Amino acid sequence: MITEIIKLKEQGVSFRKIAKELNTTVGKVQYQWVKYQKALENGPEPADVEMIKPEASKKRVGRAAFGRKMPKRRSKNPKATELSITFSTSSRIYCYWNISHEWIRHVKSHFKMNSDPQPYVLRLYDITSISFNGHNQHHYSDSYVPFTETDWFVNGLKENRSYCMEIGLRLPSGDFVAFTRSNVIHTPRTSHHQEAHSMKELMEYEQGLIREPKWVEHVSTYSYYVMNGEEKA
């Protein structure tokens, strides 16, 4: 089963559609996928998992074929608006979100937007060594995602940097309106000459083994605000 799942994930097919295609449940598909990702992380390949080696990767944004697929953590409040990001690899993040339909309707009504489905905008900020206020990033990049999706991969992260993300919509004026902001992640250093944090420190922090370290940039999470960025995607 895992071979078929991997091939379909490479094509950007969702877990729900994979389960339907393979005539099984979403839970079983997710279990097999997470098991496969853990096998990738742990090195030696278990006998019952057929490993497929990735081709030379190119920088891109969108569905990723490989990397650590993290199980989604659903909000206890179905009306909550939230976005989370975590590492897939050291240069790629996995993001997942929950945006209520009521909230989307509210934003579209406020800005007098038509009710037709629109793609989400994932805006990734480089906020290395700054106290981010929503406007003072080093730079940002936008990715357009189909409105039917609830998770995505983003490639091209650089080492020794800090990132956070916002999800929202592009207004007819070209401005970006964000629904909510994610947590911060920190990419590891690749050289001992860099004054930064190591992957070991990152993993310890993510696992709750250490308290918030000195190098954590501070951002606030929120819902519903408009940013007129100096840069256009």
PDB file of C-alpha atoms in Angstrom:
ATOM      1  CA  MET A   1       0.000   0.000   0.000  1.00  0.00           C
ATOM      2  CA  ILE A   2       2.789   2.428   0.882  1.00  0.00           C
ATOM      3  CA  THR A   3       4.146   2.375  -2.687  1.00  0.00           C
ATOM      4  CA  GLU A   4       0.792   3.516  -4.080  1.00  0.00           C
ATOM      5  CA  ILE A   5       0.469   6.151  -1.352  1.00  0.00           C
ATOM      6  CA  ILE A   6       3.915   7.587  -2.135  1.00  0.00           C
ATOM      7  CA  LYS A   7       3.185   7.767  -5.857  1.00  0.00           C
ATOM      8  CA  LEU A   8      -0.126   9.532  -5.263  1.00  0.00           C
ATOM      9  CA  LYS A   9       1.404  11.975  -2.748  1.00  0.00           C
ATOM     10  CA  GLU A  10       4.027  12.862  -5.369  1.00  0.00           C
ATOM     11  CA  GLN A  11       1.134  13.911  -7.587  1.00  0.00           C
ATOM     12  CA  GLY A  12      -0.281  16.135  -4.837  1.00  0.00           C
ATOM     13  CA  VAL A  13      -3.269  13.930  -4.043  1.00  0.00           C
ATOM     14  CA  SER A  14      -4.856  14.464  -0.614  1.00  0.00           C
ATOM     15  CA  PHE A  15      -5.152  11.720   2.016  1.00  0.00           C
ATOM     16  CA  ARG A  16      -8.912  11.667   1.561  1.00  0.00           C
ATOM     17  CA  LYS A  17      -8.657  11.068  -2.190  1.00  0.00           C
ATOM     18  CA  ILE A  18      -5.899   8.487  -1.729  1.00  0.00           C
ATOM     19  CA  ALA A  19      -8.107   6.566   0.702  1.00  0.00           C
ATOM     20  CA  LYS A  20     -10.946   6.605  -1.818  1.00  0.00           C
ATOM     21  CA  GLU A  21      -8.622   5.508  -4.627  1.00  0.00           C
ATOM     22  CA  LEU A  22      -7.242   2.600  -2.587  1.00  0.00           C
ATOM     23  CA  ASN A  23     -10.628   1.708  -1.090  1.00  0.00           C
ATOM     24  CA  THR A  24      -9.456   2.150   2.491  1.00  0.00           C
ATOM     25  CA  THR A  25      -9.792   4.659   5.326  1.00  0.00           C
ATOM     26  CA  VAL A  26      -8.064   8.017   5.726  1.00  0.00           C
ATOM     27  CA  GLY A  27      -6.697   6.878   9.077  1.00  0.00           C
ATOM     28  CA  LYS A  28      -4.953   3.863   7.542  1.00  0.00           C
ATOM     29  CA  VAL A  29      -3.445   5.998   4.784  1.00  0.00           C
ATOM     30  CA  GLN A  30      -2.133   8.554   7.292  1.00  0.00           C
ATOM     31  CA  TYR A  31      -0.734   5.776   9.487  1.00  0.00           C
ATOM     32  CA  GLN A  32       1.186   4.253   6.576  1.00  0.00           C
ATOM     33  CA  TRP A  33       2.492   7.680   5.525  1.00  0.00           C
ATOM     34  CA  VAL A  34       3.698   8.642   9.007  1.00  0.00           C
ATOM     35  CA  LYS A  35       5.296   5.196   9.391  1.00  0.00           C
ATOM     36  CA  TYR A  36       7.109   5.734   6.098  1.00  0.00           C
ATOM     37  CA  GLN A  37       8.342   9.198   7.148  1.00  0.00           C
ATOM     38  CA  LYS A  38       9.657   7.830  10.440  1.00  0.00           C
ATOM     39  CA  ALA A  39      11.501   5.136   8.510  1.00  0.00           C
ATOM     40  CA  LEU A  40      13.139   7.860   6.422  1.00  0.00           C
ATOM     41  CA  GLU A  41      14.228   9.739   9.540  1.00  0.00           C
ATOM     42  CA  ASN A  42      15.578   6.702  11.378  1.00  0.00           C
ATOM     43  CA  GLY A  43      17.885   5.636   8.566  1.00  0.00           C
ATOM     44  CA  PRO A  44      17.731   1.815   8.124  1.00  0.00           C
ATOM     45  CA  GLU A  45      14.720   0.795   6.137  1.00  0.00           C
ATOM     46  CA  PRO A  46      12.314  -1.749   7.634  1.00  0.00           C
ATOM     47  CA  ALA A  47      11.738  -4.861   5.538  1.00  0.00           C
ATOM     48  CA  ASP A  48       8.031  -4.210   5.040  1.00  0.00           C
ATOM     49  CA  VAL A  49       8.495  -0.705   3.650  1.00  0.00           C
ATOM     50  CA  GLU A  50       9.581  -0.260   0.049  1.00  0.00           C
ATOM     51  CA  MET A  51      11.634   2.913  -0.131  1.00  0.00           C
ATOM     52  CA  ILE A  52      11.620   5.089  -3.234  1.00  0.00           C
ATOM     53  CA  LYS A  53      14.586   7.411  -3.616  1.00  0.00           C
ATOM     54  CA  PRO A  54      13.718  11.013  -4.528  1.00  0.00           C
ATOM     55  CA  GLU A  55      15.057  12.598  -7.681  1.00  0.00           C
ATOM     56  CA  ALA A  56      17.321  15.628  -7.447  1.00  0.00           C
ATOM     57  CA  SER A  57      15.113  18.239  -5.842  1.00  0.00           C
ATOM     58  CA  LYS A  58      14.571  21.714  -7.206  1.00  0.00           C
ATOM     59  CA  LYS A  59      13.484  24.768  -5.293  1.00  0.00           C
ATOM     60  CA  ARG A  60       9.750  25.047  -5.536  1.00  0.00           C
ATOM     61  CA  VAL A  61       6.687  25.845  -3.578  1.00  0.00           C
ATOM     62  CA  GLY A  62       3.751  23.486  -3.386  1.00  0.00           C
ATOM     63  CA  ARG A  63       3.101  19.836  -2.878  1.00  0.00           C
ATOM     64  CA  ALA A  64       6.250  17.991  -1.917  1.00  0.00           C
ATOM     65  CA  ALA A  65       6.921  14.362  -2.700  1.00  0.00           C
ATOM     66  CA  PHE A  66       9.102  13.612   0.304  1.00  0.00           C
ATOM     67  CA  GLY A  67       9.881  14.884   3.771  1.00  0.00           C
ATOM     68  CA  ARG A  68       8.442  14.434   7.214  1.00  0.00           C
ATOM     69  CA  LYS A  69       4.681  14.472   6.925  1.00  0.00           C
ATOM     70  CA  MET A  70       3.384  15.578  10.276  1.00  0.00           C
ATOM     71  CA  PRO A  71      -0.019  14.373  11.506  1.00  0.00           C
ATOM     72  CA  LYS A  72      -2.487  17.222  11.637  1.00  0.00           C
ATOM     73  CA  ARG A  73      -3.609  18.412  15.037  1.00  0.00           C
ATOM     74  CA  ARG A  74      -7.229  19.368  14.779  1.00  0.00           C
ATOM     75  CA  SER A  75      -8.529  22.204  16.874  1.00  0.00           C
ATOM     76  CA  LYS A  76     -11.026  21.368  19.590  1.00  0.00           C
ATOM     77  CA  ASN A  77     -12.999  24.356  18.359  1.00  0.00           C
ATOM     78  CA  PRO A  78     -14.161  23.737  14.760  1.00  0.00           C
ATOM     79  CA  LYS A  79     -14.689  27.489  14.309  1.00  0.00           C
ATOM     80  CA  ALA A  80     -11.118  28.314  15.288  1.00  0.00           C
ATOM     81  CA  THR A  81      -8.814  30.007  12.801  1.00  0.00           C
ATOM     82  CA  GLU A  82      -5.244  28.804  13.135  1.00  0.00           C
ATOM     83  CA  LEU A  83      -2.081  28.036  11.183  1.00  0.00           C
ATOM     84  CA  SER A  84       0.878  25.899  12.235  1.00  0.00           C
ATOM     85  CA  ILE A  85       4.224  25.239  10.584  1.00  0.00           C
ATOM     86  CA  THR A  86       6.884  22.654  11.332  1.00  0.00           C
ATOM     87  CA  PHE A  87       9.968  21.175   9.675  1.00  0.00           C
ATOM     88  CA  SER A  88       9.652  18.611   6.916  1.00  0.00           C
ATOM     89  CA  THR A  89      13.384  18.791   6.222  1.00  0.00           C
ATOM     90  CA  SER A  90      15.978  21.402   7.154  1.00  0.00           C
ATOM     91  CA  SER A  91      15.095  23.394   4.021  1.00  0.00           C
ATOM     92  CA  ARG A  92      11.376  22.671   3.764  1.00  0.00           C
ATOM     93  CA  ILE A  93       8.408  23.299   6.001  1.00  0.00           C
ATOM     94  CA  TYR A  94       5.068  21.580   6.344  1.00  0.00           C
ATOM     95  CA  CYS A  95       2.159  23.884   7.153  1.00  0.00           C
ATOM     96  CA  TYR A  96      -1.426  23.036   8.024  1.00  0.00           C
ATOM     97  CA  TRP A  97      -4.380  25.210   8.908  1.00  0.00           C
ATOM     98  CA  ASN A  98      -7.985  25.393   9.965  1.00  0.00           C
ATOM     99  CA  ILE A  99      -9.947  28.354   8.588  1.00  0.00           C
ATOM    100  CA  SER A 100     -13.663  28.441   9.356  1.00  0.00           C
ATOM    101  CA  HIS A 101     -16.081  29.163   6.519  1.00  0.00           C
ATOM    102  CA  GLU A 102     -17.778  31.750   8.725  1.00  0.00           C
ATOM    103  CA  TRP A 103     -14.527  33.655   9.041  1.00  0.00           C
ATOM    104  CA  ILE A 104     -13.927  33.648   5.276  1.00  0.00           C
ATOM    105  CA  ARG A 105     -17.456  34.916   4.647  1.00  0.00           C
ATOM    106  CA  HIS A 106     -16.946  37.642   7.239  1.00  0.00           C
ATOM    107  CA  VAL A 107     -13.710  38.862   5.634  1.00  0.00           C
ATOM    108  CA  LYS A 108     -15.150  38.784   2.109  1.00  0.00           C
ATOM    109  CA  SER A 109     -18.215  40.683   3.244  1.00  0.00           C
ATOM    110  CA  HIS A 110     -16.135  43.314   5.053  1.00  0.00           C
ATOM    111  CA  PHE A 111     -13.970  43.965   1.998  1.00  0.00           C
ATOM    112  CA  LYS A 112     -16.881  43.657  -0.437  1.00  0.00           C
ATOM    113  CA  MET A 113     -15.308  40.720  -2.265  1.00  0.00           C
ATOM    114  CA  ASN A 114     -17.325  38.372  -4.459  1.00  0.00           C
ATOM    115  CA  SER A 115     -18.311  35.040  -2.972  1.00  0.00           C
ATOM    116  CA  ASP A 116     -16.521  32.921  -5.586  1.00  0.00           C
ATOM    117  CA  PRO A 117     -13.875  30.542  -4.186  1.00  0.00           C
ATOM    118  CA  GLN A 118     -10.402  32.080  -4.153  1.00  0.00           C
ATOM    119  CA  PRO A 119      -7.008  30.498  -3.551  1.00  0.00           C
ATOM    120  CA  TYR A 120      -5.380  30.980  -0.187  1.00  0.00           C
ATOM    121  CA  VAL A 121      -2.198  33.015  -0.015  1.00  0.00           C
ATOM    122  CA  LEU A 122       0.570  31.589   2.175  1.00  0.00           C
ATOM    123  CA  ARG A 123       2.973  34.416   2.994  1.00  0.00           C
ATOM    124  CA  LEU A 124       6.308  33.255   4.396  1.00  0.00           C
ATOM    125  CA  TYR A 125       8.340  35.858   6.310  1.00  0.00           C
ATOM    126  CA  ASP A 126      12.048  35.896   7.077  1.00  0.00           C
ATOM    127  CA  ILE A 127      12.127  37.403  10.576  1.00  0.00           C
ATOM    128  CA  THR A 128      15.649  36.458  11.617  1.00  0.00           C
ATOM    129  CA  SER A 129      16.871  38.322  14.730  1.00  0.00           C
ATOM    130  CA  ILE A 130      14.006  40.810  14.844  1.00  0.00           C
ATOM    131  CA  SER A 131      10.902  41.376  16.934  1.00  0.00           C
ATOM    132  CA  PHE A 132       8.356  40.982  14.171  1.00  0.00           C
ATOM    133  CA  ASN A 133       5.440  43.434  14.110  1.00  0.00           C
ATOM    134  CA  GLY A 134       3.876  42.397  10.817  1.00  0.00           C
ATOM    135  CA  HIS A 135       5.747  44.952   8.703  1.00  0.00           C
ATOM    136  CA  ASN A 136       9.471  44.785   9.484  1.00  0.00           C
ATOM    137  CA  GLN A 137      10.450  41.465   7.916  1.00  0.00           C
ATOM    138  CA  HIS A 138      13.679  41.065   5.950  1.00  0.00           C
ATOM    139  CA  HIS A 139      11.602  39.823   3.032  1.00  0.00           C
ATOM    140  CA  TYR A 140       8.628  37.614   2.261  1.00  0.00           C
ATOM    141  CA  SER A 141       7.381  35.280  -0.455  1.00  0.00           C
ATOM    142  CA  ASP A 142       3.816  34.360  -1.404  1.00  0.00           C
ATOM    143  CA  SER A 143       2.434  30.990  -2.449  1.00  0.00           C
ATOM    144  CA  TYR A 144      -1.041  30.460  -3.883  1.00  0.00           C
ATOM    145  CA  VAL A 145      -2.836  27.340  -2.671  1.00  0.00           C
ATOM    146  CA  PRO A 146      -6.212  25.924  -3.810  1.00  0.00           C
ATOM    147  CA  PHE A 147      -8.970  26.803  -1.360  1.00  0.00           C
ATOM    148  CA  THR A 148      -9.809  23.103  -1.006  1.00  0.00           C
ATOM    149  CA  GLU A 149      -6.447  22.346   0.646  1.00  0.00           C
ATOM    150  CA  THR A 150      -5.755  22.313   4.380  1.00  0.00           C
ATOM    151  CA  ASP A 151      -2.017  21.601   4.288  1.00  0.00           C
ATOM    152  CA  TRP A 152       0.969  22.342   2.066  1.00  0.00           C
ATOM    153  CA  PHE A 153       4.746  22.084   1.732  1.00  0.00           C
ATOM    154  CA  VAL A 154       7.041  25.055   1.092  1.00  0.00           C
ATOM    155  CA  ASN A 155      10.621  24.599  -0.100  1.00  0.00           C
ATOM    156  CA  GLY A 156      13.637  26.864  -0.309  1.00  0.00           C
ATOM    157  CA  LEU A 157      14.357  27.743   3.326  1.00  0.00           C
ATOM    158  CA  LYS A 158      17.887  28.968   4.037  1.00  0.00           C
ATOM    159  CA  GLU A 159      20.062  27.840   6.912  1.00  0.00           C
ATOM    160  CA  ASN A 160      20.470  29.932  10.062  1.00  0.00           C
ATOM    161  CA  ARG A 161      17.211  31.852   9.522  1.00  0.00           C
ATOM    162  CA  SER A 162      13.901  32.293  11.356  1.00  0.00           C
ATOM    163  CA  TYR A 163      10.542  32.141   9.634  1.00  0.00           C
ATOM    164  CA  CYS A 164       6.844  32.527  10.326  1.00  0.00           C
ATOM    165  CA  MET A 165       3.856  32.408   8.019  1.00  0.00           C
ATOM    166  CA  GLU A 166       0.469  34.026   7.510  1.00  0.00           C
ATOM    167  CA  ILE A 167      -2.494  32.692   5.574  1.00  0.00           C
ATOM    168  CA  GLY A 168      -5.050  34.940   3.951  1.00  0.00           C
ATOM    169  CA  LEU A 169      -6.484  36.255   0.694  1.00  0.00           C
ATOM    170  CA  ARG A 170      -5.409  38.700  -1.980  1.00  0.00           C
ATOM    171  CA  LEU A 171      -7.809  41.637  -2.253  1.00  0.00           C
ATOM    172  CA  PRO A 172      -8.859  43.039  -5.652  1.00  0.00           C
ATOM    173  CA  SER A 173      -6.652  46.050  -4.863  1.00  0.00           C
ATOM    174  CA  GLY A 174      -3.630  43.759  -4.637  1.00  0.00           C
ATOM    175  CA  ASP A 175      -3.300  44.092  -0.866  1.00  0.00           C
ATOM    176  CA  PHE A 176      -3.001  41.035   1.334  1.00  0.00           C
ATOM    177  CA  VAL A 177      -5.459  40.383   4.154  1.00  0.00           C
ATOM    178  CA  ALA A 178      -4.300  37.786   6.674  1.00  0.00           C
ATOM    179  CA  PHE A 179      -6.547  35.482   8.666  1.00  0.00           C
ATOM    180  CA  THR A 180      -3.974  34.359  11.193  1.00  0.00           C
ATOM    181  CA  ARG A 181      -0.238  33.987  11.854  1.00  0.00           C
ATOM    182  CA  SER A 182       1.738  30.852  12.632  1.00  0.00           C
ATOM    183  CA  ASN A 183       4.378  29.941  15.146  1.00  0.00           C
ATOM    184  CA  VAL A 184       8.076  30.653  14.454  1.00  0.00           C
ATOM    185  CA  ILE A 185      10.554  28.049  13.223  1.00  0.00           C
ATOM    186  CA  HIS A 186      14.349  28.310  13.117  1.00  0.00           C
ATOM    187  CA  THR A 187      16.484  26.589  10.513  1.00  0.00           C
ATOM    188  CA  PRO A 188      19.724  25.008  11.751  1.00  0.00           C
ATOM    189  CA  ARG A 189      23.214  26.222  11.015  1.00  0.00           C
ATOM    190  CA  THR A 190      25.281  24.263   8.514  1.00  0.00           C
ATOM    191  CA  SER A 191      28.686  25.541   9.616  1.00  0.00           C
ATOM    192  CA  HIS A 192      30.374  25.800  12.995  1.00  0.00           C
ATOM    193  CA  HIS A 193      31.468  29.303  12.016  1.00  0.00           C
ATOM    194  CA  GLN A 194      27.884  30.517  12.151  1.00  0.00           C
ATOM    195  CA  GLU A 195      26.719  31.966  15.432  1.00  0.00           C
ATOM    196  CA  ALA A 196      23.418  30.224  15.605  1.00  0.00           C
ATOM    197  CA  HIS A 197      21.588  27.222  16.956  1.00  0.00           C
ATOM    198  CA  SER A 198      22.018  23.587  16.015  1.00  0.00           C
ATOM    199  CA  MET A 199      19.443  21.045  14.881  1.00  0.00           C
ATOM    200  CA  LYS A 200      19.889  19.276  18.215  1.00  0.00           C
ATOM    201  CA  GLU A 201      18.796  22.440  20.025  1.00  0.00           C
ATOM    202  CA  LEU A 202      15.853  22.817  17.669  1.00  0.00           C
ATOM    203  CA  MET A 203      14.695  19.259  18.270  1.00  0.00           C
ATOM    204  CA  GLU A 204      15.048  19.617  22.052  1.00  0.00           C
ATOM    205  CA  TYR A 205      12.999  22.809  21.951  1.00  0.00           C
ATOM    206  CA  GLU A 206      10.292  21.268  19.734  1.00  0.00           C
ATOM    207  CA  GLN A 207      10.068  18.247  22.052  1.00  0.00           C
ATOM    208  CA  GLY A 208       9.683  20.476  25.107  1.00  0.00           C
ATOM    209  CA  LEU A 209      12.972  19.345  26.660  1.00  0.00           C
ATOM    210  CA  ILE A 210      14.194  22.923  27.049  1.00  0.00           C
ATOM    211  CA  ARG A 211      12.384  26.164  27.699  1.00  0.00           C
ATOM    212  CA  GLU A 212      12.266  29.001  25.174  1.00  0.00           C
ATOM    213  CA  PRO A 213      15.899  29.623  24.158  1.00  0.00           C
ATOM    214  CA  LYS A 214      17.531  33.019  23.721  1.00  0.00           C
ATOM    215  CA  TRP A 215      17.429  32.877  19.949  1.00  0.00           C
ATOM    216  CA  VAL A 216      13.643  32.625  19.644  1.00  0.00           C
ATOM    217  CA  GLU A 217      12.172  35.585  17.778  1.00  0.00           C
ATOM    218  CA  HIS A 218       8.935  36.892  19.220  1.00  0.00           C
ATOM    219  CA  VAL A 219       5.776  37.319  17.187  1.00  0.00           C
ATOM    220  CA  SER A 220       2.133  37.557  18.098  1.00  0.00           C
ATOM    221  CA  THR A 221      -0.573  35.343  16.653  1.00  0.00           C
ATOM    222  CA  TYR A 222      -3.822  37.000  15.787  1.00  0.00           C
ATOM    223  CA  SER A 223      -6.755  36.954  13.431  1.00  0.00           C
ATOM    224  CA  TYR A 224      -7.951  39.436  10.830  1.00  0.00           C
ATOM    225  CA  TYR A 225      -5.743  42.340   9.861  1.00  0.00           C
ATOM    226  CA  VAL A 226      -4.731  44.072   6.650  1.00  0.00           C
ATOM    227  CA  MET A 227      -1.131  44.657   5.671  1.00  0.00           C
ATOM    228  CA  ASN A 228      -0.070  47.001   2.907  1.00  0.00           C
ATOM    229  CA  GLY A 229       3.350  45.461   2.307  1.00  0.00           C
ATOM    230  CA  GLU A 230       6.134  47.490   0.800  1.00  0.00           C
ATOM    231  CA  GLU A 231       6.944  44.476  -1.347  1.00  0.00           C
ATOM    232  CA  LYS A 232       4.562  42.874  -3.772  1.00  0.00           C
ATOM    233  CA  ALA A 233       4.666  39.182  -4.451  1.00  0.00           C
TER     234      ALA A 233
END
